[in-house]
Coordinates of C-alpha atoms in Angstrom, one line a residue:
M1290 CA -62.2 -53.0 76.8
H1291 CA -60.9 -50.5 79.4
W1292 CA -59.3 -47.4 78.0
T1293 CA -55.9 -48.4 79.4
R1294 CA -55.8 -51.5 77.1
G1295 CA -53.6 -53.2 79.7
Y1296 CA -51.0 -50.5 79.8
V1297 CA -49.6 -49.3 83.1
T1298 CA -51.4 -46.1 84.2
D1299 CA -51.4 -46.1 88.0
V1300 CA -48.0 -44.5 88.0
G1301 CA -47.0 -41.9 85.4
Y1302 CA -44.2 -42.6 83.0
T1303 CA -40.7 -41.1 83.7
A1304 CA -39.9 -37.7 82.2
H1305 CA -36.7 -38.1 80.2
F1306 CA -35.0 -36.7 77.1
Y1307 CA -33.4 -39.0 74.5
R1308 CA -30.9 -37.2 72.3
E1309 CA -31.3 -39.8 69.6
M1310 CA -34.7 -38.2 68.8
A1311 CA -33.1 -34.8 68.0
P1312 CA -33.4 -34.0 64.2
A1313 CA -29.7 -33.1 63.9
H1314 CA -28.7 -36.4 65.6
L1315 CA -30.9 -38.4 63.2
A1316 CA -29.4 -36.5 60.2
F1317 CA -25.9 -37.3 61.2
A1318 CA -26.7 -40.9 61.9
A1319 CA -28.1 -41.2 58.4
L1320 CA -24.9 -39.6 57.0
V1321 CA -22.7 -42.0 58.9
S1322 CA -24.6 -44.8 57.4
G1323 CA -24.0 -43.4 53.9
R1324 CA -27.6 -42.4 53.5
S1325 CA -29.4 -39.1 52.8
P1326 CA -30.6 -37.3 56.0
G1327 CA -33.8 -36.4 54.1
G1328 CA -36.3 -34.4 56.0
A1329 CA -34.1 -34.3 59.2
F1330 CA -31.7 -31.8 57.6
A1331 CA -34.2 -29.0 57.7
P1332 CA -37.4 -30.3 59.2
R1333 CA -40.6 -28.2 59.3
R1334 CA -42.7 -30.6 61.5
V1335 CA -41.9 -33.4 63.9
V1336 CA -44.5 -35.8 65.2
E1337 CA -44.0 -38.0 68.3
L1338 CA -46.3 -40.9 68.8
G1339 CA -46.7 -41.9 72.4
C1340 CA -44.9 -38.8 73.9
G1341 CA -45.4 -39.8 77.5
Q1342 CA -45.0 -36.8 79.9
G1343 CA -43.9 -34.6 76.9
F1344 CA -40.7 -33.5 78.5
G1345 CA -38.4 -34.6 75.7
L1346 CA -40.7 -33.2 73.0
A1347 CA -41.0 -29.9 74.8
L1348 CA -37.2 -29.7 75.2
L1349 CA -36.8 -30.2 71.5
A1350 CA -39.5 -27.6 70.8
A1351 CA -37.6 -25.1 73.0
A1352 CA -34.3 -25.8 71.3
N1353 CA -35.8 -25.6 67.8
P1354 CA -38.4 -22.8 67.8
H1355 CA -38.4 -22.8 64.0
I1356 CA -39.8 -26.3 63.9
A1357 CA -43.5 -27.3 64.7
F1358 CA -43.8 -30.2 67.1
E1359 CA -46.8 -32.5 67.7
G1360 CA -47.1 -35.1 70.5
Y1361 CA -49.8 -37.7 71.1
D1362 CA -50.5 -39.8 74.1
F1363 CA -53.6 -41.6 75.3
N1364 CA -52.9 -41.0 79.0
P1365 CA -54.6 -37.8 80.1
A1366 CA -52.3 -37.4 83.1
H1367 CA -49.3 -37.3 80.7
V1368 CA -51.0 -34.7 78.5
V1369 CA -51.8 -32.6 81.6
H1370 CA -48.1 -32.6 82.6
A1371 CA -47.0 -31.8 79.1
S1372 CA -49.5 -29.0 78.7
R1373 CA -48.4 -27.3 81.9
L1374 CA -44.8 -27.6 80.9
I1375 CA -45.5 -26.0 77.5
A1376 CA -47.6 -23.2 79.1
N1377 CA -45.0 -22.4 81.8
A1378 CA -42.1 -22.3 79.3
E1379 CA -44.3 -20.2 76.9
L1380 CA -43.6 -22.5 73.9
S1381 CA -45.7 -21.6 70.9
N1382 CA -44.5 -24.2 68.4
I1383 CA -45.8 -27.4 70.1
E1384 CA -49.1 -29.1 70.8
V1385 CA -49.8 -32.3 72.7
I1386 CA -53.0 -34.1 72.1
E1387 CA -54.8 -36.8 74.1
A1388 CA -55.5 -39.6 71.6
S1389 CA -54.9 -43.3 71.2
F1390 CA -53.1 -44.5 68.0
Q1391 CA -56.4 -45.9 66.8
E1392 CA -58.1 -42.5 67.3
Q1393 CA -55.3 -40.7 65.5
A1394 CA -55.4 -43.0 62.6
A1395 CA -59.2 -42.5 62.2
A1396 CA -59.0 -38.7 62.6
G1397 CA -57.9 -38.2 59.0
Q1398 CA -55.2 -36.1 57.4
R1399 CA -53.2 -33.4 59.2
E1400 CA -50.2 -31.5 58.0
P1401 CA -47.4 -33.7 56.7
A1402 CA -44.4 -34.4 58.9
D1403 CA -40.7 -34.6 58.1
I1404 CA -40.0 -36.8 61.1
V1405 CA -42.2 -39.3 63.0
S1406 CA -40.7 -40.7 66.1
L1407 CA -41.8 -43.4 68.6
H1408 CA -39.5 -44.3 71.6
G1409 CA -40.4 -47.2 73.7
I1410 CA -43.7 -47.8 72.0
W1411 CA -43.5 -50.6 69.4
S1412 CA -42.7 -53.5 71.7
W1413 CA -45.3 -52.5 74.3
V1414 CA -48.5 -52.1 72.3
S1415 CA -51.0 -54.4 70.7
A1416 CA -51.0 -55.6 67.1
D1417 CA -54.0 -53.4 66.5
A1418 CA -52.1 -50.3 67.8
R1419 CA -49.1 -51.2 65.6
D1420 CA -51.5 -51.3 62.6
A1421 CA -52.7 -47.8 63.6
I1422 CA -49.2 -46.5 63.9
L1423 CA -48.5 -47.7 60.3
S1424 CA -51.6 -46.0 59.1
I1425 CA -50.5 -42.7 60.8
I1426 CA -47.1 -42.9 59.2
R1427 CA -48.7 -43.6 55.8
Q1428 CA -50.9 -40.5 56.2
R1429 CA -48.4 -38.1 57.8
L1430 CA -44.8 -38.8 56.6
R1431 CA -43.5 -36.8 53.7
P1432 CA -41.5 -38.5 50.9
E1433 CA -37.9 -38.6 52.2
G1434 CA -39.1 -38.2 55.7
L1435 CA -37.5 -40.2 58.5
V1436 CA -39.0 -42.5 61.2
Y1437 CA -37.2 -43.1 64.5
I1438 CA -38.4 -46.3 66.2
S1439 CA -36.9 -48.0 69.2
Y1440 CA -37.9 -51.5 70.3
N1441 CA -36.8 -54.7 72.1
C1442 CA -35.2 -57.1 69.7
Q1443 CA -33.7 -60.6 69.5
P1444 CA -31.5 -62.4 70.6
G1445 CA -30.3 -60.5 73.7
W1446 CA -33.4 -61.2 75.7
A1447 CA -33.0 -65.0 75.5
S1448 CA -31.1 -65.4 78.8
I1449 CA -33.2 -62.9 80.8
L1450 CA -36.7 -63.3 79.5
P1451 CA -37.8 -65.6 82.4
M1452 CA -37.2 -62.6 84.8
R1453 CA -39.9 -60.7 83.2
Q1454 CA -42.4 -63.5 83.7
F1455 CA -41.3 -63.8 87.3
M1456 CA -42.1 -60.1 87.8
L1457 CA -45.5 -60.5 86.1
D1458 CA -46.3 -63.4 88.3
T1459 CA -45.3 -61.5 91.4
R1460 CA -47.5 -58.6 90.4
Q1461 CA -50.6 -60.8 89.9
R1462 CA -50.2 -62.3 93.3
N1463 CA -49.6 -59.0 95.2
P1464 CA -52.1 -56.2 94.6
G1465 CA -50.8 -52.7 95.0
H1466 CA -49.1 -49.8 93.1
S1467 CA -47.0 -50.9 90.1
D1468 CA -43.8 -49.4 91.5
T1469 CA -44.3 -51.2 94.8
Q1470 CA -44.9 -54.5 92.9
V1471 CA -41.6 -54.0 91.0
G1472 CA -39.8 -53.5 94.3
L1473 CA -41.2 -56.7 95.7
A1474 CA -40.3 -58.7 92.6
L1475 CA -36.7 -57.4 92.6
D1476 CA -36.4 -58.3 96.3
Q1477 CA -37.5 -61.8 95.6
L1478 CA -35.2 -62.1 92.6
T1479 CA -32.3 -60.8 94.7
Q1480 CA -33.1 -63.4 97.4
L1481 CA -33.0 -66.1 94.7
R1482 CA -29.7 -64.9 93.4
N1483 CA -28.1 -64.5 96.8
G1484 CA -29.4 -68.0 97.8
G1485 CA -27.7 -69.7 95.0
A1486 CA -30.6 -70.4 92.6
A1487 CA -29.3 -72.4 89.7
Y1488 CA -31.0 -70.0 87.2
F1489 CA -28.5 -67.4 88.3
T1490 CA -25.4 -69.5 88.9
A1491 CA -25.8 -71.2 85.5
N1492 CA -26.7 -67.9 83.8
P1493 CA -24.3 -65.0 84.6
P1494 CA -26.0 -62.6 82.1
A1495 CA -29.2 -62.9 84.3
A1496 CA -27.3 -62.1 87.4
A1497 CA -25.7 -59.0 85.7
H1498 CA -29.1 -57.9 84.4
L1499 CA -30.6 -58.1 87.9
D1500 CA -27.8 -55.8 89.2
H1501 CA -28.7 -53.4 86.4
L1502 CA -32.4 -53.5 87.3
L1503 CA -31.7 -52.8 90.9
K1504 CA -30.2 -49.4 89.9
Q1505 CA -33.2 -48.4 87.8
D1506 CA -36.2 -46.2 88.6
K1507 CA -39.0 -48.5 89.7
I1508 CA -41.6 -46.5 87.9
Y1509 CA -39.6 -46.9 84.7
L1510 CA -39.4 -50.6 85.3
A1511 CA -43.2 -50.9 85.8
H1512 CA -43.8 -49.4 82.4
E1513 CA -41.0 -51.5 80.9
Y1514 CA -42.1 -54.9 82.3
F1515 CA -45.8 -54.8 83.3
G1516 CA -47.7 -53.9 80.2
A1517 CA -50.2 -56.5 78.9
D1518 CA -48.7 -56.3 75.4
W1519 CA -45.0 -57.0 75.3
E1520 CA -43.4 -58.5 72.2
I1521 CA -39.8 -58.9 71.3
M1522 CA -39.4 -58.8 67.5
P1523 CA -36.4 -59.6 65.3
F1524 CA -35.3 -56.7 63.0
A1525 CA -36.5 -58.5 59.8
T1526 CA -40.1 -58.7 61.2
V1527 CA -40.1 -55.0 62.1
A1528 CA -38.6 -54.0 58.7
A1529 CA -41.2 -56.1 56.8
M1530 CA -44.1 -54.4 58.7
L1531 CA -42.6 -50.9 58.1
D1532 CA -42.2 -51.8 54.4
E1533 CA -46.0 -51.8 54.3
A1534 CA -45.8 -48.0 54.9
K1535 CA -43.2 -47.7 52.1
L1536 CA -40.3 -47.3 54.6
G1537 CA -36.7 -48.5 54.0
Y1538 CA -34.0 -49.0 56.5
V1539 CA -31.4 -46.2 56.9
G1540 CA -29.3 -47.1 59.9
S1541 CA -29.1 -47.0 63.7
A1542 CA -29.5 -43.9 65.8
T1543 CA -26.9 -45.4 68.1
I1544 CA -24.0 -44.1 66.1
A1545 CA -21.4 -46.7 66.7
E1546 CA -23.7 -49.5 65.7
N1547 CA -23.4 -48.3 62.1
L1548 CA -19.6 -49.0 62.0
D1549 CA -18.9 -52.7 61.8
Q1550 CA -15.3 -52.3 62.9
Y1551 CA -16.8 -51.4 66.4
A1552 CA -20.0 -53.3 66.3
V1553 CA -19.1 -56.7 64.9
P1554 CA -16.2 -59.1 65.7
S1555 CA -13.6 -59.0 62.9
A1556 CA -14.1 -62.7 62.1
L1557 CA -17.7 -61.9 61.1
H1558 CA -17.1 -58.8 58.9
E1559 CA -17.1 -60.9 55.7
M1560 CA -20.3 -62.6 56.8
V1561 CA -22.0 -59.2 57.2
A1562 CA -20.6 -57.9 53.9
S1563 CA -21.8 -61.0 52.0
A1564 CA -25.4 -60.8 53.4
H1565 CA -27.7 -60.5 50.4
D1566 CA -30.4 -58.3 52.0
V1567 CA -30.8 -55.8 54.8
G1568 CA -32.8 -58.2 57.0
L1569 CA -30.1 -60.8 57.0
R1570 CA -27.4 -58.3 57.4
E1571 CA -29.0 -56.6 60.5
T1572 CA -29.8 -60.0 62.0
I1573 CA -26.2 -61.0 61.8
R1574 CA -25.2 -57.8 63.4
D1575 CA -27.8 -58.3 66.2
Y1576 CA -26.5 -61.8 66.9
A1577 CA -22.9 -60.6 66.7
A1578 CA -23.5 -58.1 69.5
N1579 CA -26.2 -60.1 71.4
K1580 CA -28.4 -57.0 71.0
R1581 CA -31.7 -56.6 72.9
F1582 CA -32.7 -53.1 72.0
R1583 CA -32.6 -51.2 68.7
R1584 CA -32.9 -47.5 67.8
D1585 CA -33.7 -47.6 64.1
I1586 CA -34.1 -45.0 61.5
F1587 CA -36.3 -45.7 58.4
S1588 CA -37.0 -43.4 55.5
R1589 CA -39.8 -43.0 53.0
G1590 CA -38.5 -42.9 49.4
M1591 CA -34.9 -43.3 50.4
T1592 CA -32.4 -42.6 47.6
P1593 CA -28.7 -43.7 47.6
L1594 CA -26.1 -41.0 47.7
T1595 CA -23.1 -40.8 45.4
K1596 CA -19.7 -40.2 47.0
A1597 CA -19.8 -36.5 45.8
E1598 CA -23.3 -36.0 47.3
H1599 CA -22.2 -37.6 50.5
R1600 CA -19.2 -35.3 50.8
E1601 CA -21.3 -32.2 49.9
L1602 CA -23.8 -33.0 52.7
L1603 CA -21.0 -33.7 55.2
E1604 CA -19.5 -30.3 54.4
R1605 CA -22.7 -28.6 55.5
V1606 CA -22.4 -30.1 59.0
R1607 CA -20.4 -28.5 61.8
F1608 CA -19.2 -30.3 64.9
V1609 CA -19.0 -28.8 68.4
G1610 CA -17.8 -30.0 71.8
V1611 CA -20.6 -30.4 74.4
R1612 CA -18.4 -30.9 77.5
P1613 CA -15.5 -28.9 78.9
R1614 CA -12.3 -29.8 77.1
E1615 CA -10.6 -31.2 80.2
D1616 CA -13.4 -33.7 80.5
F1617 CA -12.9 -35.3 77.1
K1618 CA -12.0 -39.0 77.1
F1619 CA -10.7 -41.1 74.3
T1620 CA -12.0 -44.4 75.6
F1621 CA -15.4 -45.4 74.4
Q1622 CA -18.0 -47.9 75.3
G1623 CA -18.9 -49.6 72.0
P1624 CA -21.4 -52.4 71.2
L1625 CA -18.8 -55.0 71.9
G1626 CA -17.0 -53.4 74.8
E1627 CA -14.5 -50.7 75.5
L1628 CA -12.6 -49.0 72.7
T1629 CA -9.5 -46.8 72.9
G1630 CA -8.9 -44.1 70.3
K1631 CA -5.6 -43.0 69.1
E1632 CA -4.7 -39.8 71.0
E1633 CA -2.8 -38.3 68.1
L1634 CA -6.0 -38.3 66.1
Y1635 CA -8.6 -37.6 68.8
K1636 CA -6.8 -34.9 70.7
P1637 CA -6.6 -32.3 67.8
V1638 CA -10.3 -32.9 67.0
A1639 CA -11.2 -32.3 70.6
D1640 CA -9.0 -29.2 70.8
L1641 CA -10.7 -27.6 67.8
V1642 CA -14.4 -28.5 68.5
A1643 CA -14.0 -27.4 72.1
Q1644 CA -13.0 -23.9 70.8
K1645 CA -15.7 -23.5 68.1
P1646 CA -18.0 -25.4 65.8
A1647 CA -15.8 -26.9 63.1
T1648 CA -16.5 -28.2 59.6
V1649 CA -15.2 -31.4 58.0
E1650 CA -13.0 -29.3 55.8
E1651 CA -11.5 -27.5 58.9
L1652 CA -11.0 -30.8 60.6
R1653 CA -9.4 -32.5 57.6
A1654 CA -6.9 -29.5 57.5
L1655 CA -5.5 -30.5 60.9
P1656 CA -1.9 -31.8 60.5
A1657 CA -3.0 -35.2 62.1
F1658 CA -5.5 -35.8 59.2
R1659 CA -3.6 -34.5 56.2
N1660 CA -2.5 -38.1 55.3
E1661 CA -5.7 -39.8 56.6
S1662 CA -8.9 -40.6 54.7
L1663 CA -12.2 -39.0 55.2
G1664 CA -13.4 -42.3 56.6
T1665 CA -10.8 -42.1 59.4
L1666 CA -12.1 -38.6 60.4
L1667 CA -15.7 -39.7 60.3
D1668 CA -14.8 -42.7 62.6
C1669 CA -13.3 -40.3 65.1
L1670 CA -16.3 -37.9 65.0
A1671 CA -18.7 -40.9 65.2
L1672 CA -17.2 -42.2 68.4
L1673 CA -17.0 -38.7 69.9
I1674 CA -20.7 -38.2 69.2
H1675 CA -21.6 -41.7 70.3
S1676 CA -19.9 -41.0 73.7
H1677 CA -21.9 -37.7 74.2
Q1678 CA -18.8 -35.5 73.8
V1679 CA -19.4 -33.9 70.5
F1680 CA -22.6 -32.9 68.7
A1681 CA -23.3 -32.5 64.9
L1682 CA -25.0 -29.2 63.9
T1683 CA -27.0 -29.3 60.7
P1684 CA -27.8 -26.1 58.7
G1685 CA -30.6 -24.2 60.2
V1686 CA -32.2 -20.8 60.9
P1687 CA -30.5 -18.3 63.2
T1688 CA -30.5 -19.4 66.8
D1689 CA -33.1 -17.9 69.2
P1690 CA -32.0 -18.6 72.8
A1691 CA -35.2 -17.2 74.5
P1692 CA -37.4 -20.4 74.4
S1693 CA -34.6 -22.6 75.6
Q1694 CA -33.7 -20.3 78.4
R1695 CA -37.4 -20.0 79.5
F1696 CA -37.5 -23.8 79.4
N1697 CA -34.3 -24.1 81.5
R1698 CA -35.5 -21.5 84.0
W1699 CA -38.7 -23.5 84.4
I1700 CA -36.7 -26.6 85.1
T1701 CA -34.8 -24.8 87.9
E1702 CA -38.0 -23.5 89.3
R1703 CA -39.4 -27.0 89.6
L1704 CA -36.2 -28.0 91.4
K1705 CA -37.3 -25.8 94.3
I1706 CA -40.5 -27.9 94.9
G1707 CA -38.7 -31.2 94.5
R1708 CA -39.4 -32.0 90.9
V1709 CA -36.1 -32.8 89.2
Y1710 CA -35.5 -33.0 85.4
H1711 CA -32.1 -34.1 84.3
S1712 CA -31.8 -32.4 80.9
I1713 CA -31.6 -28.8 79.7
A1714 CA -32.2 -27.3 76.2
S1715 CA -29.6 -25.8 73.9
P1716 CA -30.7 -23.7 71.0
V1717 CA -27.2 -24.0 69.4
L1718 CA -27.5 -27.8 69.4
G1719 CA -31.2 -28.0 68.7
S1720 CA -31.1 -30.6 71.4
G1721 CA -30.5 -31.2 75.1
L1722 CA -27.6 -31.9 77.5
P1723 CA -27.7 -34.0 80.7
V1724 CA -27.3 -32.3 84.0
D1725 CA -27.0 -33.5 87.6
D1726 CA -28.4 -32.1 90.8
F1727 CA -25.4 -29.8 91.4
D1728 CA -25.6 -28.5 87.9
L1729 CA -29.3 -27.6 88.5
L1730 CA -28.5 -25.9 91.7
A1731 CA -25.9 -23.7 90.0
L1732 CA -28.3 -23.0 87.1
S1733 CA -31.0 -22.0 89.5
A1734 CA -28.7 -19.4 91.0
V1735 CA -28.0 -17.9 87.6
F1736 CA -31.6 -17.7 86.6
D1737 CA -32.4 -16.2 90.0
G1738 CA -29.9 -13.4 89.3
C1739 CA -27.3 -14.3 91.9
H1740 CA -23.8 -13.0 91.5
E1741 CA -21.8 -15.7 89.8
D1742 CA -19.2 -16.2 92.5
L1743 CA -18.7 -19.3 94.6
S1744 CA -20.0 -17.9 97.8
S1745 CA -23.3 -16.6 96.4
I1746 CA -24.1 -19.7 94.4
T1747 CA -23.3 -22.0 97.3
R1748 CA -25.5 -20.0 99.6
H1749 CA -28.3 -20.1 97.1
A1750 CA -27.9 -23.9 96.8
L1751 CA -28.0 -24.5 100.5
N1752 CA -31.1 -22.3 100.8
I1753 CA -32.8 -24.6 98.3
F1754 CA -32.0 -27.7 100.4
K1755 CA -33.5 -25.9 103.4
L1756 CA -36.6 -24.9 101.4
L1757 CA -37.1 -28.6 100.6
E1758 CA -36.3 -29.6 104.3
R1759 CA -33.4 -31.7 103.0
R1760 CA -29.6 -31.7 103.6
P1761 CA -26.7 -32.3 101.1
Q1762 CA -25.5 -35.8 101.3
R1763 CA -21.9 -37.1 101.1
E1764 CA -21.7 -40.8 100.4
G1765 CA -25.2 -41.3 101.7
T1766 CA -24.6 -39.3 105.0
A1767 CA -26.6 -36.1 105.5
L1768 CA -24.5 -33.1 106.3
T1769 CA -26.4 -31.4 109.1
D1770 CA -23.8 -28.8 110.0
D1771 CA -24.1 -25.7 107.7
E1772 CA -20.3 -25.1 107.6
E1773 CA -19.6 -28.7 106.6
A1774 CA -22.5 -28.6 104.1
T1775 CA -21.2 -25.3 102.6
R1776 CA -17.6 -26.7 102.1
F1777 CA -19.1 -29.8 100.4
L1778 CA -21.3 -27.7 98.1
E1779 CA -18.4 -25.4 97.3
N1780 CA -16.3 -28.4 96.1
Q1781 CA -19.1 -29.5 93.8
I1782 CA -20.0 -26.1 92.5
Q1783 CA -16.5 -24.6 91.9
P1784 CA -15.8 -26.7 88.7
I1785 CA -19.3 -25.9 87.4
I1786 CA -18.6 -22.2 87.6
E1787 CA -15.1 -22.5 86.1
N1788 CA -15.8 -25.1 83.3
K1789 CA -19.5 -25.5 82.6
F1790 CA -20.8 -21.9 82.8
P1791 CA -18.6 -20.8 79.8
L1792 CA -19.8 -23.9 77.8
W1793 CA -23.4 -23.3 78.7
R1794 CA -23.2 -19.7 77.6
K1795 CA -21.6 -20.7 74.3
L1796 CA -24.4 -23.2 73.7
G1797 CA -27.2 -20.7 74.6
I1798 CA -28.3 -22.6 77.7
I1799 CA -27.9 -19.5 79.9

């Protein structure tokens, strides 16, 4: 068998960061589910199986210099990218190793891990590879350690599964690079949809999914849809397989999915509550939300918490705002649609966490919560975290900003040669934040030592465009006149200087 084992390798995987993989996020997700955060509260070692380009793992290593990180990937091109990133950011607490899951499983014992994570792996590998993954977990995971695993699930794929087969058929009939084949398949699907094909007219979810695909990176879609191994599993099947490695279900890393009032129609709450085992309960939840992707947390040796233990652990967590206060919103996209929070509850929480990291005790002391239950406050915090507006900080060692700032500087240096990464590391969060192109241009000016005034930063940004032989674009139109381009860039950069620079400094990003 060829070393690729049917996996897409002619185009490298995308380099993204997924905040659900941050130890602090996993710890809070467990607490929201009423479970112990176990090894995620103060991890010593994190292992990622199938780390791809290594960008997300390296970001976490930069943001958590007190934790050892290991990444494994069988694609040597991915390992080369990760190794260069690690070397250029001078990260000493991470190693990335070229090895298949089968090779790792056969390699024998290494140091035990508190967290083992695999994102976008389980559904896209062979049964033999899944067996090897289970073997690695059995060998490496400490008692009370956590496993993060994301995968395609039932029943949400039912209406759109034929589109994947259509894309595979298109690929087989049209030799070429995988991303080009994706583009051709999408063009043909669009032609079918626009021409009134009954599959789309009778199946609105398929038409909506096609619109979603048309907005995605074609390289990402090649890896998503073209692998030789591609299996959609119900939760109960995955849970039974992980049980062989002594793992029990903790909850979802997608925070709102742990709260039935937001994730399940009210008429089905009793049905969920009466489910006699976790497999049935999660299956009902998946059907209730027509779910097609899960981000699950499992634990080895999970023990239930008493109410007192749960409160004590929550009191050790602090909560901090991760966007400028004026950008907070109290409408949330939940599993079933849009939710609107009560401003009289959410506003004082946002006001406090935007000023400083706050404990549960400090938040409960707010006038708005003096007559409210702890559960009401946790619901507010859960939705603010779910919507990327607040982050939970777990107890840890004193923050060292140097590795994060080296990592972030490297990201801005890559921008100058046209390599764009859309996340930056925060040592305060032990995680990353999303950034857009204008954020990166402004950050580049800071790391290059520019004066932090609008004129200097705008001039620096325009020079980067010229270095890349590109022009700023407004609504798809290139701005060829320097004065017009400068005015446009000033409008984008001014709010970054005023609102994001203070936040980024507070979070140790710059």
